[in-house]
PDB file of C-alpha atoms in Angstrom:
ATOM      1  CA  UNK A   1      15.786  15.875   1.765  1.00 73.00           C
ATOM      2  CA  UNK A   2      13.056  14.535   3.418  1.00 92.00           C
ATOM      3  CA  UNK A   3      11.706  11.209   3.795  1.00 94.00           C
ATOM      4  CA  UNK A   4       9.423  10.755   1.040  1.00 96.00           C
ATOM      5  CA  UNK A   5      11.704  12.352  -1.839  1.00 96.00           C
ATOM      6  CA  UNK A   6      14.649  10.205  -0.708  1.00 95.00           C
ATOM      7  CA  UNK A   7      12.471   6.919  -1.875  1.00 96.00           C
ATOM      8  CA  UNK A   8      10.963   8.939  -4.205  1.00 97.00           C
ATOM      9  CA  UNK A   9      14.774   9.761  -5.836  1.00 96.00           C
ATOM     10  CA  UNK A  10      15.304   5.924  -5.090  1.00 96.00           C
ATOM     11  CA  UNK A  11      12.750   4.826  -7.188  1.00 97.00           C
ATOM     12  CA  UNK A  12      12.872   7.160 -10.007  1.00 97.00           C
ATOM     13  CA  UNK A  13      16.829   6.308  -9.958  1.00 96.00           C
ATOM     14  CA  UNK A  14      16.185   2.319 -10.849  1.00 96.00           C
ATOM     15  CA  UNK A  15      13.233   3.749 -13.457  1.00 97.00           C
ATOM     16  CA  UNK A  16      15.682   5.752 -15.432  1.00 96.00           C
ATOM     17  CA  UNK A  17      17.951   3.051 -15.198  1.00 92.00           C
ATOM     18  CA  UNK A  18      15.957   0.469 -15.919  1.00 90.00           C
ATOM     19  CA  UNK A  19      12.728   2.156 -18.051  1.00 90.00           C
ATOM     20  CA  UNK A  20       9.814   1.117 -15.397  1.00 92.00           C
ATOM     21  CA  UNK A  21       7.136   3.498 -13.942  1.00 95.00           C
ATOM     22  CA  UNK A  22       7.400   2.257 -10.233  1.00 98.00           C
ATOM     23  CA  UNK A  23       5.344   4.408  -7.901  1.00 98.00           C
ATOM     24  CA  UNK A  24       4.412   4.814  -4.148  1.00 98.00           C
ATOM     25  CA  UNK A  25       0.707   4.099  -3.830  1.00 97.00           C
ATOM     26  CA  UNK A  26       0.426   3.254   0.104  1.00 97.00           C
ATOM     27  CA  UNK A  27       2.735   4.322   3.015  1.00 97.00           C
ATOM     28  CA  UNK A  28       2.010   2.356   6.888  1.00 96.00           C
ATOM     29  CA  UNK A  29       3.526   3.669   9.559  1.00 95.00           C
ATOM     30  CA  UNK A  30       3.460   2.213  13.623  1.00 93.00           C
ATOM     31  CA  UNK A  31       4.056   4.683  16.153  1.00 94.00           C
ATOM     32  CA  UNK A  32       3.670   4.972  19.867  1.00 92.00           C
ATOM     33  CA  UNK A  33       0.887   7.070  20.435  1.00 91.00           C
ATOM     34  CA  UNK A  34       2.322   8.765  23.733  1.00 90.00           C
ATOM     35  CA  UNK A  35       4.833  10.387  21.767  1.00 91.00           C
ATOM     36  CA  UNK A  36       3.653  11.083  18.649  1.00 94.00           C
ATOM     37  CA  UNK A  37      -0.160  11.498  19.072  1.00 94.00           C
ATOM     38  CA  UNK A  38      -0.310  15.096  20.001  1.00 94.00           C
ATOM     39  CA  UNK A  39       2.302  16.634  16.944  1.00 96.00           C
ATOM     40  CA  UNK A  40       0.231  14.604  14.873  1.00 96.00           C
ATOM     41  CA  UNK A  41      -2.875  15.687  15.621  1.00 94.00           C
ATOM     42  CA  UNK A  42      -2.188  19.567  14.944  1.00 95.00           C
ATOM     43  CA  UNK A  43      -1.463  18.111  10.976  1.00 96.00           C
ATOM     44  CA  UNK A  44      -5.180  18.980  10.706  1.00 95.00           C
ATOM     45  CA  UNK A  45      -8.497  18.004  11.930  1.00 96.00           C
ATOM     46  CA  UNK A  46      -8.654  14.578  12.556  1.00 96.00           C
ATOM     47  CA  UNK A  47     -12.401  13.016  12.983  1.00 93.00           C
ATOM     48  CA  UNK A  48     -13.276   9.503  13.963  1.00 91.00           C
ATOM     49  CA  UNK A  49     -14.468   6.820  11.873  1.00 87.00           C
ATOM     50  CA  UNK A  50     -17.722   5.655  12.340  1.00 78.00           C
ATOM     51  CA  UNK A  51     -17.301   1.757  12.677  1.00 70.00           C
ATOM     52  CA  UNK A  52     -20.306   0.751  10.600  1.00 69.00           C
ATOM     53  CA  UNK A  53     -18.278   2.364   7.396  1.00 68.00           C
ATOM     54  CA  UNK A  54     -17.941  -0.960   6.332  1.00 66.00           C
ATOM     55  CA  UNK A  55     -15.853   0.369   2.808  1.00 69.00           C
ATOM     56  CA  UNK A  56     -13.542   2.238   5.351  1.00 73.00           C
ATOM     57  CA  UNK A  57     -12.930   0.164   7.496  1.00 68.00           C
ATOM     58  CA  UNK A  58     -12.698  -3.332   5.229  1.00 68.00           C
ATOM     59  CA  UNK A  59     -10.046  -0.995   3.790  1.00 69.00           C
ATOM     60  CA  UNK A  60      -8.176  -0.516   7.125  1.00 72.00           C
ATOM     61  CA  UNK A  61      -8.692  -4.134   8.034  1.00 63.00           C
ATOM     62  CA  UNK A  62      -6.934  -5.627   4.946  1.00 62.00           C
ATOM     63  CA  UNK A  63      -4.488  -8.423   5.335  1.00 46.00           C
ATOM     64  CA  UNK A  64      -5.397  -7.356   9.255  1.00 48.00           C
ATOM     65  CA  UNK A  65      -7.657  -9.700  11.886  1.00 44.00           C
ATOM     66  CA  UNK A  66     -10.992  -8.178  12.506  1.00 44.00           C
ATOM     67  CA  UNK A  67     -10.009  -7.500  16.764  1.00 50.00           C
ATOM     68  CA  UNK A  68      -6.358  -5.691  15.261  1.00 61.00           C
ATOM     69  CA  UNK A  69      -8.370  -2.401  14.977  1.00 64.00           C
ATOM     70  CA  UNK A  70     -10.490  -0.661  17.692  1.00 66.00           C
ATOM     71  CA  UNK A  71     -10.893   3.170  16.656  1.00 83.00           C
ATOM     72  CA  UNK A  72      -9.896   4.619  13.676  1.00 89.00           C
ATOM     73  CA  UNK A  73      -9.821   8.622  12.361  1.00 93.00           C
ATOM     74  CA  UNK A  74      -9.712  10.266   9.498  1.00 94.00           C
ATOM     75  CA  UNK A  75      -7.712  13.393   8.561  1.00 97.00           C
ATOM     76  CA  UNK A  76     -10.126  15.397   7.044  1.00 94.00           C
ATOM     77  CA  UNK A  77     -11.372  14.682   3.894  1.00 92.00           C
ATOM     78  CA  UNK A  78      -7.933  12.845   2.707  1.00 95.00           C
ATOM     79  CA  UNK A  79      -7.005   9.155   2.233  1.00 94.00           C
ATOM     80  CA  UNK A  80      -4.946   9.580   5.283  1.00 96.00           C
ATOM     81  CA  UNK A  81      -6.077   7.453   8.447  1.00 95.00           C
ATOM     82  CA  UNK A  82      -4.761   6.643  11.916  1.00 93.00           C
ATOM     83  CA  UNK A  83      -6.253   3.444  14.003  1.00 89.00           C
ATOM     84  CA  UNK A  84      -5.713   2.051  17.711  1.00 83.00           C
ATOM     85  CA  UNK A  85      -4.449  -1.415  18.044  1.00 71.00           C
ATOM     86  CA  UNK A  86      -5.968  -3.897  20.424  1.00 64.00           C
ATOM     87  CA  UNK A  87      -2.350  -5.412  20.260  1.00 63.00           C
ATOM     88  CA  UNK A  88      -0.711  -5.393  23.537  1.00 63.00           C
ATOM     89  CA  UNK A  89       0.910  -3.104  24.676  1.00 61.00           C
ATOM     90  CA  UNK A  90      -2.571  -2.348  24.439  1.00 61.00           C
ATOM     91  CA  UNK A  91      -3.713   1.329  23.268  1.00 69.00           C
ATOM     92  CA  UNK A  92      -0.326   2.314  23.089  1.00 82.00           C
ATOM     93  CA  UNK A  93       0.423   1.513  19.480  1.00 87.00           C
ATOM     94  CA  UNK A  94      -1.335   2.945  16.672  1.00 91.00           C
ATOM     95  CA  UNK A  95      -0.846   2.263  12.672  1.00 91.00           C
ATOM     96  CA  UNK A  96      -0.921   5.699  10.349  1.00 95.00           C
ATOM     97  CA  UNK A  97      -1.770   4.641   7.015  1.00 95.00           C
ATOM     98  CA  UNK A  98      -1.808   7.279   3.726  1.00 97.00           C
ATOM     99  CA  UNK A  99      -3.644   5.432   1.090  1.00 94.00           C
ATOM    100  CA  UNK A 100      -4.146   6.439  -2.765  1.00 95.00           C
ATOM    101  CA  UNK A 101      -0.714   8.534  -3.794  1.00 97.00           C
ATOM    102  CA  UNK A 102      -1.051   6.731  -7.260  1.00 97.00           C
ATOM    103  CA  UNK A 103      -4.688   7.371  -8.586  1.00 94.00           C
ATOM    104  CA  UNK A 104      -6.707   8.019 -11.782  1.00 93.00           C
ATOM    105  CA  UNK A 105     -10.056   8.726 -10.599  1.00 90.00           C
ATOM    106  CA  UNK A 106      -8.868  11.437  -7.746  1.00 90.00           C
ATOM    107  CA  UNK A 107      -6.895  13.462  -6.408  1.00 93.00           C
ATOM    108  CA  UNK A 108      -3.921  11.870  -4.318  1.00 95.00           C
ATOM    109  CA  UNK A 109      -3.327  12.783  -0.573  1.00 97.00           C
ATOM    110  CA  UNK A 110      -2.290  16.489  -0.258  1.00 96.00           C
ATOM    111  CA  UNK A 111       1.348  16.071  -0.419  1.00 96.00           C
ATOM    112  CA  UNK A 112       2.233  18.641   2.168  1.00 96.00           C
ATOM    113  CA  UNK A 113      -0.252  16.657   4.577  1.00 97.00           C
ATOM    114  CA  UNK A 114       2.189  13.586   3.701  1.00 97.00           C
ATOM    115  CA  UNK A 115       5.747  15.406   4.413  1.00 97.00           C
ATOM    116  CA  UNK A 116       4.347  16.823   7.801  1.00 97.00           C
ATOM    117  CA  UNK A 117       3.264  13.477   9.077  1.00 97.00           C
ATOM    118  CA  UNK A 118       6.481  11.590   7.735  1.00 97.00           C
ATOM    119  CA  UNK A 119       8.777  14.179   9.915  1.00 96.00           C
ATOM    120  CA  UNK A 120       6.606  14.031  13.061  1.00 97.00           C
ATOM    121  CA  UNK A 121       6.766  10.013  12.828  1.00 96.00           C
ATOM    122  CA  UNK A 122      10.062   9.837  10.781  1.00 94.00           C
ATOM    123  CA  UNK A 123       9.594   6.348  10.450  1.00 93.00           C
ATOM    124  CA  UNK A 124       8.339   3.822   7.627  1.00 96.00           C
ATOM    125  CA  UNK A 125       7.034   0.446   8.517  1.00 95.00           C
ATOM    126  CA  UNK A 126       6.289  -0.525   4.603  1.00 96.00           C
ATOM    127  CA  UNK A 127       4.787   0.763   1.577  1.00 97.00           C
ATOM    128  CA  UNK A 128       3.120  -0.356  -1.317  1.00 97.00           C
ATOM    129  CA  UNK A 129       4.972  -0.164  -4.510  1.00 98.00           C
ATOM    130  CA  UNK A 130       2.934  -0.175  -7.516  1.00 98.00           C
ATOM    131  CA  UNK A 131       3.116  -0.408 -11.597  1.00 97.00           C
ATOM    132  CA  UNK A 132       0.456  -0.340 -14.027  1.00 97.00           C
ATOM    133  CA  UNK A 133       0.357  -2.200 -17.572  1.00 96.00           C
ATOM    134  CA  UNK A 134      -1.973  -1.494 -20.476  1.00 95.00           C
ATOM    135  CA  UNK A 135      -2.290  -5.238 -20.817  1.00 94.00           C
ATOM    136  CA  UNK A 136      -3.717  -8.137 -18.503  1.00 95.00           C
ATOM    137  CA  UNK A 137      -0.370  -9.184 -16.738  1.00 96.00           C
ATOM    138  CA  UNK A 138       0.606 -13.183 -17.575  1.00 96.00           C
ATOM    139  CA  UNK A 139      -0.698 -15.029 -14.439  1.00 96.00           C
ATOM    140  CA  UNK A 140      -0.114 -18.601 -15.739  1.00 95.00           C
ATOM    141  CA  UNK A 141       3.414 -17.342 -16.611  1.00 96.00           C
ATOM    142  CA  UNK A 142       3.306 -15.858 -13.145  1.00 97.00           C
ATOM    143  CA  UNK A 143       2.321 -19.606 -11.421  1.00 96.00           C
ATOM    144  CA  UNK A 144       5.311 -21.592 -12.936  1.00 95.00           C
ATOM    145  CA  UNK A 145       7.524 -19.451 -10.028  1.00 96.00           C
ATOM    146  CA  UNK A 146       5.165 -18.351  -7.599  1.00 97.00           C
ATOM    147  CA  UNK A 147       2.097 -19.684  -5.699  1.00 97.00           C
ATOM    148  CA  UNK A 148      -0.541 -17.602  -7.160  1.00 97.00           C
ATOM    149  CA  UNK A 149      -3.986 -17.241  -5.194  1.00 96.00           C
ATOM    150  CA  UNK A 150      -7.226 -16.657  -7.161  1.00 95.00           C
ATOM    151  CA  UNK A 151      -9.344 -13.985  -4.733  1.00 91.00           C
ATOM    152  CA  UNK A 152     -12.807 -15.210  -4.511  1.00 91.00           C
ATOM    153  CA  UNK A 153     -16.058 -13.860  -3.256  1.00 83.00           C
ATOM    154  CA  UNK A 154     -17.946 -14.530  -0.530  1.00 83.00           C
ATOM    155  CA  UNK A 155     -20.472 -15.922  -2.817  1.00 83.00           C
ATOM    156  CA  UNK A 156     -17.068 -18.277  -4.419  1.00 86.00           C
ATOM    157  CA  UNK A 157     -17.414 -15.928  -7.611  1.00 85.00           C
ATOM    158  CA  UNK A 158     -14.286 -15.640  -8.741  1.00 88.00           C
ATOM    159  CA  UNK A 159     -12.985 -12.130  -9.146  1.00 92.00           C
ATOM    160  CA  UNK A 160      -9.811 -11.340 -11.746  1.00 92.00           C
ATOM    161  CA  UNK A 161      -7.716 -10.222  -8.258  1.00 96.00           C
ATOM    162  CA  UNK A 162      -4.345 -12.821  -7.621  1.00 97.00           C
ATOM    163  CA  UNK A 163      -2.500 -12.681  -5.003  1.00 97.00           C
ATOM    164  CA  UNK A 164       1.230 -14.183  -4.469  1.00 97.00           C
ATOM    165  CA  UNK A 165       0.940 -14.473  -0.549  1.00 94.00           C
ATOM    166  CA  UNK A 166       4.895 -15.183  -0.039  1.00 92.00           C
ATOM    167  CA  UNK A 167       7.179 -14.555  -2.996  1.00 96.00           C
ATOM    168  CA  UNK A 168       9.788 -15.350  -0.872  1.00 95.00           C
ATOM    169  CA  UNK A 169      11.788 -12.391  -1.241  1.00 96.00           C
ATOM    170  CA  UNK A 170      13.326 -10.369   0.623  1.00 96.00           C
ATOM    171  CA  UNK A 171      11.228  -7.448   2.544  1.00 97.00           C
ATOM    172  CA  UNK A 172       8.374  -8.438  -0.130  1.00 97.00           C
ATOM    173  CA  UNK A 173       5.458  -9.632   2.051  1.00 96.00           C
ATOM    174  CA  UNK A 174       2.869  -9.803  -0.317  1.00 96.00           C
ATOM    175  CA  UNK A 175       2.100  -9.099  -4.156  1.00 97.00           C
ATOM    176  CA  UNK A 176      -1.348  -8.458  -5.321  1.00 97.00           C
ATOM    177  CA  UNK A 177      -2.795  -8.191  -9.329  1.00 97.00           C
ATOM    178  CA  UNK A 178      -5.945  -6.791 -10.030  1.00 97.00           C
ATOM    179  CA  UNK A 179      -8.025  -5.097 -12.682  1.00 97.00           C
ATOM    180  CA  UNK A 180      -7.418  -1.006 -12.390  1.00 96.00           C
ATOM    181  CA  UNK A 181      -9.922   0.257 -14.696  1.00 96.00           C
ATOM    182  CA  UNK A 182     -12.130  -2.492 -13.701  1.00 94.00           C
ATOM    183  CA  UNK A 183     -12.014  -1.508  -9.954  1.00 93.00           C
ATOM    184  CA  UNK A 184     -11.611   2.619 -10.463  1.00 94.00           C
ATOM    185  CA  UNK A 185     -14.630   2.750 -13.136  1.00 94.00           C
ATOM    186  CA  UNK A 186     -11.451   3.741 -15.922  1.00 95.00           C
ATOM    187  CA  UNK A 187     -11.685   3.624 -19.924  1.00 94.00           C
ATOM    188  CA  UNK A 188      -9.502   1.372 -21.298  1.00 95.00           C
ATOM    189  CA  UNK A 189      -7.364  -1.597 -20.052  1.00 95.00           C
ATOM    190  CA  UNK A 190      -5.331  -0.856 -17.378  1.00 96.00           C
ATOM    191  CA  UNK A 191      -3.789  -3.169 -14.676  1.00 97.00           C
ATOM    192  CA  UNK A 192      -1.936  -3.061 -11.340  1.00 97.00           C
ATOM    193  CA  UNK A 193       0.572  -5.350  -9.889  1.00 98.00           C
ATOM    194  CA  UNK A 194       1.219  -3.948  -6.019  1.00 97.00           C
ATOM    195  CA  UNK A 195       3.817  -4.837  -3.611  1.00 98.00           C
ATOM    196  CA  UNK A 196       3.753  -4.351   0.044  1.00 97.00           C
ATOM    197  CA  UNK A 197       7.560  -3.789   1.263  1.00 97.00           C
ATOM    198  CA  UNK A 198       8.953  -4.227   4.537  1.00 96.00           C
ATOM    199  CA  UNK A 199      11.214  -1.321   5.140  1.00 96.00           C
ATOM    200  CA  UNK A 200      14.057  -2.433   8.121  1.00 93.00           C
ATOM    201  CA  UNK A 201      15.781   0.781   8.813  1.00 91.00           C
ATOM    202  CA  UNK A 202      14.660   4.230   7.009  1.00 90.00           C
ATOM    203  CA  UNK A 203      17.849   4.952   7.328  1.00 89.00           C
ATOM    204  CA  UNK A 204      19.727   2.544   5.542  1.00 91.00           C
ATOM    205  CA  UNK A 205      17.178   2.438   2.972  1.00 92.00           C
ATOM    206  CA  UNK A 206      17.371  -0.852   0.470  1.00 93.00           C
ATOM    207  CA  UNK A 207      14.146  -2.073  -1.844  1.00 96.00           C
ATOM    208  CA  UNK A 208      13.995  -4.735  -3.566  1.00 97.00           C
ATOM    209  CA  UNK A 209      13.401  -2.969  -7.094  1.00 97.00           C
ATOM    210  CA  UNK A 210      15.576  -4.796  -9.066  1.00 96.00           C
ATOM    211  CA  UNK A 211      13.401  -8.181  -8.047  1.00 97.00           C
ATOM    212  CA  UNK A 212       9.849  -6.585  -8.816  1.00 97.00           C
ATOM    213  CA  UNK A 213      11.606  -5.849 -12.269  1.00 96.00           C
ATOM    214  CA  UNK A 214      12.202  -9.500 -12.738  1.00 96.00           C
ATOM    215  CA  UNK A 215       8.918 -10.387 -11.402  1.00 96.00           C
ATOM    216  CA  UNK A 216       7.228  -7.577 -13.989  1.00 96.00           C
ATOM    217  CA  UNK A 217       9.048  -9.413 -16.308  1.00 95.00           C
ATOM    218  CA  UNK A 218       7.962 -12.396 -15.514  1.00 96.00           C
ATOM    219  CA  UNK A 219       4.141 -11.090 -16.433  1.00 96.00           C
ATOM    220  CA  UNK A 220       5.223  -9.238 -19.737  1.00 91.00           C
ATOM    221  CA  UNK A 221       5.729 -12.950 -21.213  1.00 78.00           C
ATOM    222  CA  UNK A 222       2.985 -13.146 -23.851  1.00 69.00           C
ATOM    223  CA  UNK A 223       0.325 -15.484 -23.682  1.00 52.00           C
ATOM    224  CA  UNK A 224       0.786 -18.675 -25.944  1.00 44.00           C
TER     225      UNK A 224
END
C-alpha cells in the first residue's frame, strides 16, 4: 500500500466508525534537494514560478515569512509546487506542497502525479485535514474552548475566515474556518473547517481524528 492510501484507509476507518466525511485537502513535504531533486523532476515538467504571481505565491507563503521562499516551480498545469528555502542549510532544503485534493470548482491534482512524488520523497511533513458542513459552523460556541482569531483585511474589513492559532493539541498546529462557497464562487451554503497536522513518523502513523471530531462537535452546537 502506498503512502497516500494508508492515511487514506486511516481516515475513512474513523469515518465509518464514527459517520464524518474527513478528507485530505493539502499534503507538505521537506526534502533535501541533493537527493531527491533529480527523481523528482522526471514526475513531469516542472516550470518556474514567476515571482510577481502574487495569487501563487501568497498561496505558497501562507503561515510562512516573506524571506522563507526564494524560487518556486510548478508541475505543469497541477496544484502541485516545489520552492527553495532561504533557511540555512541554505538551498539545500526545499518544501513540495500538493494543494487542492478536496475541490468543487476543479479538478484535484492528478492522483498518479501524487503517488509518484510520495514514493520518490516517502516522507510527510503535515497535511491538511478538511470537513465541510452545509451550515455556518458555531464560532461563539467554538470561543468558550479555544482562542478564536477573526482574519481581517488589510483595509481592517473583517472577512468571515477564523482561525484557532494553537488548539493545543497534539500534532494540530493550526485550525482555520472559512466560507467554501463564498471563496470557490459555489451555490449554496457550504463551509470548511481545515486542520494542518504535524505528522512525526510516516511510519508509525497516529492523527488526531478522534479530537477534530470533538472539535466538529463543538461547532455543530446550534446557535441560541
Amino acid at each position: 500500500m502506498n503512502i497516500l492510501s494508508e492515511i487514506e484507509a486511516f481516515i475513512n476507518e474513523h469515518n465509518l466508525n464514527i459517520d464524518e466525511d474527513f478528507n485530505i485537502d493539502s499534503i507538505r513535504i521537506e526534502f533535501q534537494k541533493q537527493y531527491k531533486l533529480e527523481k523528482l523532476q522526471e514526475v513531469g515538467k516542472w516550470h518556474k514560478i514567476n515571482a510577481k504571481d502574487q495569487k501563487i505565491m501568497s498561496k505558497l507563503k501562507k503561515r510562512l515569512t516573506t524571506d522563507e521562499i526564494t524560487t518556486a516551480y510548478q508541475l505543469e498545469k497541477e496544484s502541485i509546487y516545489y520552492y527553495n528555502s532561504s533557511t540555512p542549510p541554505k538551498y539545500r532544503q526545499a518544501t513540495l506542497v500538493i494543494f487542492g485534493m478536496k475541490q468543487y470548482h476543479k479538478q484535484p491534482p492528478k492522483r498518479e502525479h501524487i503517488i509518484k512524488i510520495l514514493s520518490i520523497l516517502k516522507s510527510i511533513s503535515n497535511i491538511d485535514i478538511c470537513i465541510d458542513l452545509p451550515y455556518k459552523p458555531n464560532i461563539e460556541a467554538l470561543k468558550k474552548h479555544f482562542d478564536v482569531e477573526r482574519y481581517f483585511t488589510k483595509d481592517r474589513v473583517p472577512t468571515d475566515t477564523h482561525y484557532i492559532n494553537n488548539p493545543f493539541i497534539n500534532m494540530i498546529e493550526k485550525i482555520t474556518i472559512y466560507d467554501k462557497a463564498f471563496k470557490n464562487s459555489l451555490d449554496g451554503v457550504l463551509w470548511r473547517i481545515e486542520a494542518k497536522v504535524i505528522i512525526p513518523n510516516i511510519k508509525i502513523l497516529a492523527l488526531p481524528l478522534f479530537e477534530l471530531t470533538e472539535i466538529i462537535n463543538i461547532a455543530r452546537v446550534q446557535n441560541d
